[in-house]
Short mmCIF file of C-alpha atoms in Angstrom, two decimals:
data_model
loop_
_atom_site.label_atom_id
_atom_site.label_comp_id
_atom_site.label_asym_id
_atom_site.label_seq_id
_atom_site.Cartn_x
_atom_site.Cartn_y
_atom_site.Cartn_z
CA UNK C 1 0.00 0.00 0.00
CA UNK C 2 2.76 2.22 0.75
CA UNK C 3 4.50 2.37 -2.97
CA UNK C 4 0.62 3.05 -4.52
CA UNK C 5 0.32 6.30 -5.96
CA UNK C 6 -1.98 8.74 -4.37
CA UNK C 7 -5.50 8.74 -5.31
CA UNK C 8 -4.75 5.17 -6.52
CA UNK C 9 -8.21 3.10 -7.26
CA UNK C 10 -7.32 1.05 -4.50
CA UNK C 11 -6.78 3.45 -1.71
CA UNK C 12 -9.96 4.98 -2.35
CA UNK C 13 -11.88 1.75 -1.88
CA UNK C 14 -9.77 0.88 1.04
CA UNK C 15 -10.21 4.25 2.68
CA UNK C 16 -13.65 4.28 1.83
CA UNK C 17 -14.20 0.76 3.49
CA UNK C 18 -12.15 1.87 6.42
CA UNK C 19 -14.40 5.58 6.96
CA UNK C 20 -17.72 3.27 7.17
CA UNK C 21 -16.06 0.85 9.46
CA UNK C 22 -15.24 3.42 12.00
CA UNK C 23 -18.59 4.85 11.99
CA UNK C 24 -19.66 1.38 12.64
CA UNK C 25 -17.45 0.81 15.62
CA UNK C 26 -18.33 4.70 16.64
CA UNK C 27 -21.88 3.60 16.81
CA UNK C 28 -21.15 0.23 19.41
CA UNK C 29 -19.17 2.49 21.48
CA UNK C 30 -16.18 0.24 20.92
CA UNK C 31 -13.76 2.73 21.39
CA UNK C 32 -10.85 0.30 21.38
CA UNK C 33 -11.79 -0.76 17.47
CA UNK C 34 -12.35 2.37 16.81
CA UNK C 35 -8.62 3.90 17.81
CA UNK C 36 -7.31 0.84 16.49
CA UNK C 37 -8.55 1.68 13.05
CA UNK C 38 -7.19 5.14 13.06
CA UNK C 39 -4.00 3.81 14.12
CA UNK C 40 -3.82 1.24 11.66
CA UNK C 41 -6.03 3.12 8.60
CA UNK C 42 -7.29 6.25 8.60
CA UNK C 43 -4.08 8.09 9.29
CA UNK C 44 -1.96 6.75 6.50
CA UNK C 45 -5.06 7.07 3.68
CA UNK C 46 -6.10 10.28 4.97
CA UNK C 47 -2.54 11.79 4.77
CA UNK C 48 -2.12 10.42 1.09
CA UNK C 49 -5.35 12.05 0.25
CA UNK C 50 -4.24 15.44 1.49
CA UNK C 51 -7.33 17.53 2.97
CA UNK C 52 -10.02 15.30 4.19
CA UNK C 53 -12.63 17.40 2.59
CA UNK C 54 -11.08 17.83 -0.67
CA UNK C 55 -13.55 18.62 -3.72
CA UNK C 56 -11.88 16.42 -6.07
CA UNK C 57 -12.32 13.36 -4.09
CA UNK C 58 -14.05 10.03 -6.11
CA UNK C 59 -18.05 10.84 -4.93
CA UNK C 60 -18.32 7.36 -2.89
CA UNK C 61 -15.10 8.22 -1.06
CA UNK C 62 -16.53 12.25 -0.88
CA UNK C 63 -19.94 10.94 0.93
CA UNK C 64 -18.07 8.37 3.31
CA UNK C 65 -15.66 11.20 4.88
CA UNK C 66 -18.77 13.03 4.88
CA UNK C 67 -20.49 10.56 6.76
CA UNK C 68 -17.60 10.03 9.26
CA UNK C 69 -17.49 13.63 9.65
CA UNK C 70 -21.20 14.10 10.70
CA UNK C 71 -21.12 11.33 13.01
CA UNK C 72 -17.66 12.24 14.44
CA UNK C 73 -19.57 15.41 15.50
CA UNK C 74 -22.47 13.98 16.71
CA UNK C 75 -20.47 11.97 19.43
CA UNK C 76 -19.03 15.18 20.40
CA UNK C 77 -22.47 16.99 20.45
CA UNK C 78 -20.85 19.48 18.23
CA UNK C 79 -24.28 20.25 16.21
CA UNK C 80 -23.55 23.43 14.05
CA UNK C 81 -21.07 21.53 12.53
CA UNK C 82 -22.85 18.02 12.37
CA UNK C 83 -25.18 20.49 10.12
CA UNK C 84 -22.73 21.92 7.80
CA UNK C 85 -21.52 18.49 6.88
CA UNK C 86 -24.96 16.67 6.87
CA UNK C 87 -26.17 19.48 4.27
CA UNK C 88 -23.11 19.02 2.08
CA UNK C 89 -23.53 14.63 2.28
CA UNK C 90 -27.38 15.64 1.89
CA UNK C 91 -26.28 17.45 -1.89
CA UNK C 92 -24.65 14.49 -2.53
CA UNK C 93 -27.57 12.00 -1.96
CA UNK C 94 -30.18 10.77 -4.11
CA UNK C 95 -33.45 12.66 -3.24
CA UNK C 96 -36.13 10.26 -1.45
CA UNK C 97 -33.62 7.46 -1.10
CA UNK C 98 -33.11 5.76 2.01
CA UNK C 99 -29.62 6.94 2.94
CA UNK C 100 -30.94 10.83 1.86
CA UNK C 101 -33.87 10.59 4.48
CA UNK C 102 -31.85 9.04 7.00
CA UNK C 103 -29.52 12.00 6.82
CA UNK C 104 -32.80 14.35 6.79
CA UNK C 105 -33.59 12.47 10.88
CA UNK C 106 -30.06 13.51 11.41
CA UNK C 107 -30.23 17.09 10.17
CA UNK C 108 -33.89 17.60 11.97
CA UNK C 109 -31.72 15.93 15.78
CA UNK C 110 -29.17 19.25 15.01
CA UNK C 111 -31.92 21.69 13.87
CA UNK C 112 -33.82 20.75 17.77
CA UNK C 113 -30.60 20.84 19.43
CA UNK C 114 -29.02 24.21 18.00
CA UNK C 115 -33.24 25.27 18.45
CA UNK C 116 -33.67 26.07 14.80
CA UNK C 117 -37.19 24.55 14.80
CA UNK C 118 -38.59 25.82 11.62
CA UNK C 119 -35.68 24.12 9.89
CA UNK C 120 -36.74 21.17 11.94
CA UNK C 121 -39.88 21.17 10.97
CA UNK C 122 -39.07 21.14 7.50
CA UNK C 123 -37.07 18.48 7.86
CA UNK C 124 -39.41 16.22 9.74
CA UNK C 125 -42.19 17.36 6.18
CA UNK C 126 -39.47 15.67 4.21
CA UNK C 127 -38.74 12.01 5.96
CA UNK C 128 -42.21 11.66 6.60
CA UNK C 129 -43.17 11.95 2.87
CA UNK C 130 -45.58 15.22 3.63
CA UNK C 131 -43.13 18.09 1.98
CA UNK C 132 -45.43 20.55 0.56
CA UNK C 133 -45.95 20.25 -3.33
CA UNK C 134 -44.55 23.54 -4.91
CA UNK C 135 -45.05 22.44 -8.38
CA UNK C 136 -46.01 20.18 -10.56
CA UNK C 137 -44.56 17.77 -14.28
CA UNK C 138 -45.30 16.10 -17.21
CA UNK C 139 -42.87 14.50 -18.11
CA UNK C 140 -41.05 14.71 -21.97
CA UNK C 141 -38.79 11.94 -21.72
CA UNK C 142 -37.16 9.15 -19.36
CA UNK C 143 -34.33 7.14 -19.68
CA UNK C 144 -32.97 4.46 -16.94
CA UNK C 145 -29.19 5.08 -15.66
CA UNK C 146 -29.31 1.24 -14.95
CA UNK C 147 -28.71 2.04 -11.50
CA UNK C 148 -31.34 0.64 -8.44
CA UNK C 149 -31.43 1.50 -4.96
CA UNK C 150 -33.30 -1.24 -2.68
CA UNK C 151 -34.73 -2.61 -6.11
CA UNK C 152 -35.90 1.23 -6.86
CA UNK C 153 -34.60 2.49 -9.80
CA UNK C 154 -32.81 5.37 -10.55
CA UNK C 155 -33.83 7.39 -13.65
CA UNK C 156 -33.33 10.88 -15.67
CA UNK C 157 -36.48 12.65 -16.52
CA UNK C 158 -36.97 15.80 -18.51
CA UNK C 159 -39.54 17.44 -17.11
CA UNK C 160 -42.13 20.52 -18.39
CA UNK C 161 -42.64 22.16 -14.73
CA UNK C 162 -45.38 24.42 -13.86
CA UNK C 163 -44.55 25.88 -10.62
CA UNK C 164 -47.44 26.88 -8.04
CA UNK C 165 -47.60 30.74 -9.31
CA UNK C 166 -48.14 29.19 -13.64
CA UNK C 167 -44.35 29.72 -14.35
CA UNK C 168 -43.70 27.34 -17.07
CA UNK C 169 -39.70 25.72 -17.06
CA UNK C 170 -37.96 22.44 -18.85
CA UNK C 171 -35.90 20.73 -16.14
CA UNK C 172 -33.92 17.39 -16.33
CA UNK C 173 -34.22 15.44 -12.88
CA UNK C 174 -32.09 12.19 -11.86
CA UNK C 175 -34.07 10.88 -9.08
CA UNK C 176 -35.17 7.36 -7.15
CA UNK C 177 -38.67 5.97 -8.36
CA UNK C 178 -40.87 3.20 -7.26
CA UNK C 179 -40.69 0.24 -9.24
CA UNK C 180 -44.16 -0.12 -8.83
CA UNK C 181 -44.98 3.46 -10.24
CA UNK C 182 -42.54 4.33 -13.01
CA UNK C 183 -43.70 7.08 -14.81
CA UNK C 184 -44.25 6.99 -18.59
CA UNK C 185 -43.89 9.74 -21.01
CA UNK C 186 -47.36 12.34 -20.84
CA UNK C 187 -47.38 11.52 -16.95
CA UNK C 188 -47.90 14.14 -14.55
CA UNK C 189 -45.82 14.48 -11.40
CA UNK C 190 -45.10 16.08 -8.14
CA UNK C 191 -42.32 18.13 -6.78
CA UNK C 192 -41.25 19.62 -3.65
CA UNK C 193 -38.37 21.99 -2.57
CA UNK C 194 -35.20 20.16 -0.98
CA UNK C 195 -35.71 21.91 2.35
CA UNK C 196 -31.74 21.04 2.66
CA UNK C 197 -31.47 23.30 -0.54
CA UNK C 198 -34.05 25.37 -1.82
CA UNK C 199 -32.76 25.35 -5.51
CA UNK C 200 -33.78 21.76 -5.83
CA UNK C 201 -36.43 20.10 -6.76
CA UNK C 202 -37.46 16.22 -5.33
CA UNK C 203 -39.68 14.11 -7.44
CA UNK C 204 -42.77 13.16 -5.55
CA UNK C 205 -44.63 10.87 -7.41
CA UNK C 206 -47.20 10.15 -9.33
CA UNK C 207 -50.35 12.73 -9.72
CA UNK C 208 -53.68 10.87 -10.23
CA UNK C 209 -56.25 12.50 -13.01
#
């Protein structure tokens, strides 16, 4: 490992494997594991990478120091901070998918703790599937990235949006749908605002009529 290059294929898997295990030893409260795997790990791969945080980082290896970050900060009840990473790992995430809603429950625990309770609130709209529609699709075309989450699969869709005030906009989407309600072309669909970012737009499903 030590003649690899930096930023060699195989470090980023291996540091990437290594980040997820010590959030899984962080979470038993096996605090020997977890210093062992610094020790052993994270020190080396993190040194060969440069800044932890860099921009250019591979996107798997980007969301798992992301990941280890928030949680990191959590255990520390340092909350401001467990938000500015959540929001950056939540830009990063597939809208509606598991992993982005379980990072929504973490960002609404900060927004209560640092009393932000509006933001809260929006965040507890988005896990529980009741974020307020802003606008509504029809979509123009979809095409399947071949990619599935949990059997869900991801696709693109180029959309004809009508927001709530009649503004009329094209905008492509890559977002998680059901399998059991993929939308066809001439469809009509839902969106709501990312409450993490306001800019985006998450695919809501389906619109009956």
């Amino acid at each position: 490992m030590h003649s690899l290059p930096d930023r060699d294929d195989t470090l980023t898997v291996e540091l990437t494997t290594a980040l997820m295990k010590a959030v899984y030893y962080q979470q038993l409260n096996d605090a020997t594991a977890h210093e062992y795997i610094h020790t052993s790990y994270l020190h080396f791969y993190l040194e060969k990478y440069g800044r932890p945080d860099d921009v250019d980082l591979p996107e798997p290896l980007a969301k798992a120091l992301l990941y280890y970050k928030v949680q990191y900060y959590r255990s520390k009840l340092a909350f401001v901070d467990v938000l500015t990473h959540a929001t950056r790992l939540s830009e990063l995430s597939f809208s509606g998918s598991e992993f982005w809603l379980s990072v929504q429950n973490i960002k609404m625990e900060a927004y209560i703790q640092v009393r932000q309770y509006e933001e809260a609130k929006q965040a507890q709209l988005a896990t529980s599937g009741s974020l307020p529609l802003t606008a509504t699709a029809t979509v123009i075309t979809i095409t399947d990235t071949g990619k599935l989450i949990n059997f869900d699969p991801i696709v693109v869709l180029v959309l004809e949006v009508t927001e709530t005030n009649g503004t009329p906009y094209q905008r492509t989407l890559e977002t998680l749908v059901s399998k059991m309600q993929i939308p066809r072309v001439g469809d009509r669909v839902g969106l709501g605002q990312n409450p993490a970012n306001p800019s985006e737009l998450i695919y809501m499903g389906l619109l009956s009529g």
